[in-house]
CSV table of C-alpha atoms in Angstrom, one decimal:
chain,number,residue,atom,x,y,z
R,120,UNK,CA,2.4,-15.8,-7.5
R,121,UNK,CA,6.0,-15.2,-8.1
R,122,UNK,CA,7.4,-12.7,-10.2
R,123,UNK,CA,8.0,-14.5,-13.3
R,124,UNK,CA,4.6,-15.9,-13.5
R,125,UNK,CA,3.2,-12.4,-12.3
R,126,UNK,CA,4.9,-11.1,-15.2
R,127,UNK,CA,4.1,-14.1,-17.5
R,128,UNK,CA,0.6,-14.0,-17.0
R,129,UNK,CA,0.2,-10.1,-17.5
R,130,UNK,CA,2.3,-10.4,-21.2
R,131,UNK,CA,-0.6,-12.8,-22.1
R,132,UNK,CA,-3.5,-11.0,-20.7
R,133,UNK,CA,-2.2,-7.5,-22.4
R,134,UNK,CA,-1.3,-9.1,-25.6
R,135,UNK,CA,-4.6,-11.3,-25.9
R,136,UNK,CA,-6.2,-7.8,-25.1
R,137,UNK,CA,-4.1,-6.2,-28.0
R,138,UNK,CA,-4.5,-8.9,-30.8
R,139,UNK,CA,-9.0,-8.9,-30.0
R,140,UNK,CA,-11.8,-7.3,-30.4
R,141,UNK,CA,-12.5,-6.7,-26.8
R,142,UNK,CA,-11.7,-3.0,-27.1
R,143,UNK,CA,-14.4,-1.4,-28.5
R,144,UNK,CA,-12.5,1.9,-30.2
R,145,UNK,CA,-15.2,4.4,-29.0
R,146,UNK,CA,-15.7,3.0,-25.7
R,147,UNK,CA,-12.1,2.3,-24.9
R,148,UNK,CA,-11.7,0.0,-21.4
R,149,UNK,CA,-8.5,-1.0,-19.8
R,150,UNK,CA,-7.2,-3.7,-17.1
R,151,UNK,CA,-5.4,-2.3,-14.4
R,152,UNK,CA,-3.5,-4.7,-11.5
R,153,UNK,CA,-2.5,-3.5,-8.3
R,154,UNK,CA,-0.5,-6.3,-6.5
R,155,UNK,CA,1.2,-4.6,-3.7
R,156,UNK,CA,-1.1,-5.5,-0.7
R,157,UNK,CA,0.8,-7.4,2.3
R,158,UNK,CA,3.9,-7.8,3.4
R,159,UNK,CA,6.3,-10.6,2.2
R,160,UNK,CA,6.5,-13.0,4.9
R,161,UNK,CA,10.0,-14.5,4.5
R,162,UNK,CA,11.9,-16.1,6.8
R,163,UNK,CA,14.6,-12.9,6.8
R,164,UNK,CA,13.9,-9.7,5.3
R,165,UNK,CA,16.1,-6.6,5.0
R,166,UNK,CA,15.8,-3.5,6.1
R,167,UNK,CA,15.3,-2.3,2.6
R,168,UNK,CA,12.9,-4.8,2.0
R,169,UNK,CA,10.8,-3.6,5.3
R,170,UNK,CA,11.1,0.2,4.0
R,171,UNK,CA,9.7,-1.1,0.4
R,172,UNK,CA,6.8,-3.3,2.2
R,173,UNK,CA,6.2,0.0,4.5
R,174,UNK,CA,5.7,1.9,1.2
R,175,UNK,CA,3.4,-0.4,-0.4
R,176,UNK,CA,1.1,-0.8,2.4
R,177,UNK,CA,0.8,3.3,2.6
R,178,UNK,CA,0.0,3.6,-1.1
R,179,UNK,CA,-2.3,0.2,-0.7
R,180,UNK,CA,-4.2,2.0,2.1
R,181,UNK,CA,-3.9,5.7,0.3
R,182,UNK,CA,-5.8,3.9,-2.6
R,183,UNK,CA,-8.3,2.2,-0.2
R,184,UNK,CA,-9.2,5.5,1.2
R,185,UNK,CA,-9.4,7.2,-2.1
R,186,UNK,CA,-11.4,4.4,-3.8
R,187,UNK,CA,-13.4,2.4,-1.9
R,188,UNK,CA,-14.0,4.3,1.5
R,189,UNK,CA,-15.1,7.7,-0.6
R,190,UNK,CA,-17.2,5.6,-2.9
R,191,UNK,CA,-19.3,4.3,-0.3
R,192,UNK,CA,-19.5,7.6,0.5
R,193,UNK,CA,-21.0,8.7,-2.3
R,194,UNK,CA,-23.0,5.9,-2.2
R,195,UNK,CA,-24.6,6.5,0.5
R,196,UNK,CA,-25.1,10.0,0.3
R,197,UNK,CA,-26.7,9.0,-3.0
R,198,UNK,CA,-28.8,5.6,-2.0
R,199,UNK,CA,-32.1,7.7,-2.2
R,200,UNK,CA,-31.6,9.3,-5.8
R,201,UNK,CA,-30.4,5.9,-6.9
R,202,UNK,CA,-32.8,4.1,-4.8
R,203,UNK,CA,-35.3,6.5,-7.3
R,204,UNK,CA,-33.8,5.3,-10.1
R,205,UNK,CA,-33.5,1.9,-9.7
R,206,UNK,CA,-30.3,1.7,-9.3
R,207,UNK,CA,-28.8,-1.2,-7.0
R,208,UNK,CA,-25.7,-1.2,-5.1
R,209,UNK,CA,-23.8,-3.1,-2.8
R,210,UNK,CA,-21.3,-2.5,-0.3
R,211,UNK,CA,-17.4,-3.0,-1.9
R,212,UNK,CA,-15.5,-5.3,0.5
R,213,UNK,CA,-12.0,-4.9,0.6
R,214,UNK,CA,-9.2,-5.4,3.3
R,215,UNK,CA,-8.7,-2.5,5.2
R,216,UNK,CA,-5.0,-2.3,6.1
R,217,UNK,CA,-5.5,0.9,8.2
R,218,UNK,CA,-4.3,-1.0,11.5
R,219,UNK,CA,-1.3,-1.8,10.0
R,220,UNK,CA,0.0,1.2,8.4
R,221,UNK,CA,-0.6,3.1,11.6
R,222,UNK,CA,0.8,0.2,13.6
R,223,UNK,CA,4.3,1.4,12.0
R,224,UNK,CA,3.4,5.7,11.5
R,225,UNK,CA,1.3,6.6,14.2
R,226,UNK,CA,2.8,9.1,16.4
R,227,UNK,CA,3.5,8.7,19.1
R,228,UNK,CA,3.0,5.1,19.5
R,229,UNK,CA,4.0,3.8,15.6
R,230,UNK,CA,7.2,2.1,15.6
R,231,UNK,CA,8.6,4.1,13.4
R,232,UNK,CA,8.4,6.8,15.8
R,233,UNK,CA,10.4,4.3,18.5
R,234,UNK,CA,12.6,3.4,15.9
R,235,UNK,CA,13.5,7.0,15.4
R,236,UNK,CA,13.8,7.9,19.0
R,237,UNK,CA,16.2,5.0,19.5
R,238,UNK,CA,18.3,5.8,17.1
R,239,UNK,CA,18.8,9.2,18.0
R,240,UNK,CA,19.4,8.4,22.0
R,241,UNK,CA,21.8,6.0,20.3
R,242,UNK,CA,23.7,8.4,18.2
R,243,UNK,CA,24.4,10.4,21.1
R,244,UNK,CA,25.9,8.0,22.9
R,245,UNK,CA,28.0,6.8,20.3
R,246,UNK,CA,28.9,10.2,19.7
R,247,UNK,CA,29.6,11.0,23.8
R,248,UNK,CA,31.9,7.8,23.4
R,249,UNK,CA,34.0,8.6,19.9
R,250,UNK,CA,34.4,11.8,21.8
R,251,UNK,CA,36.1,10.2,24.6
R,252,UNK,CA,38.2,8.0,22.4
R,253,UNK,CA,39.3,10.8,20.5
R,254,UNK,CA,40.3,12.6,23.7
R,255,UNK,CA,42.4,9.2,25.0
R,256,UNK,CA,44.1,9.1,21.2
């Protein structure tokens, strides 16, 4: 979805929410969207754009962590009680982006990491070279 119709179709759902009775005003319920998962594949992206993907896929997989891998924790450290009670579960399936996000952070390996170490051995010798121009001027 693009933007506009992102944003077109979440001013409908939110105001059909507001205008109806599907808010119960002692059990109060919300909607919440999270559309950050995956990179944007275009045929060009920026460096700013990369650095605002990178960002999205560490909160995407901070969120998967802290939602769905620690609930199936609990889950599972629970299945007997509920299992007692009656309770069914199943497993949540979700796309783990774990891969990907250390594919860029991981140190030593991550190409951030490269990315950093390149720049740095290239700052030097740029700086070993305006050195020597500034001695020759």
């Amino acid at each position: 979805m693009d933007r506009q119709q992102s944003n077109h179709s979440l001013t409908e759902i939110n105001d059909e929410l507001k205008t109806s009775n599907y808010i119960d005003s002692e059990n109060e319920t919300s909607i919440k969207v999270l559309d950050i998962f995956g990179f944007e594949s275009g045929q060009k992206n920026s460096f700013e754009e990369f650095c605002v993907n990178y960002v999205n896929e560490c909160l995407q997989n901070f969120l998967n962590q802290k939602t769905f891998k620690l609930q199936q924790v609990n889950m599972n450290i629970k299945q007997d009680e509920y299992e007692e009670e009656g309770f069914e579960w199943n497993r949540i399936s979700y796309a783990d982006n774990s891969t990907t996000v250390d594919l860029f952070r991981k140190r030593p390996s991550g190409l951030l990491n490269l990315l950093e170490d390149e720049c740095k051995s290239f700052y030097w010798i740029i700086s070993d070279w305006l050195m020597g121009q500034m001695k020759i001027y």
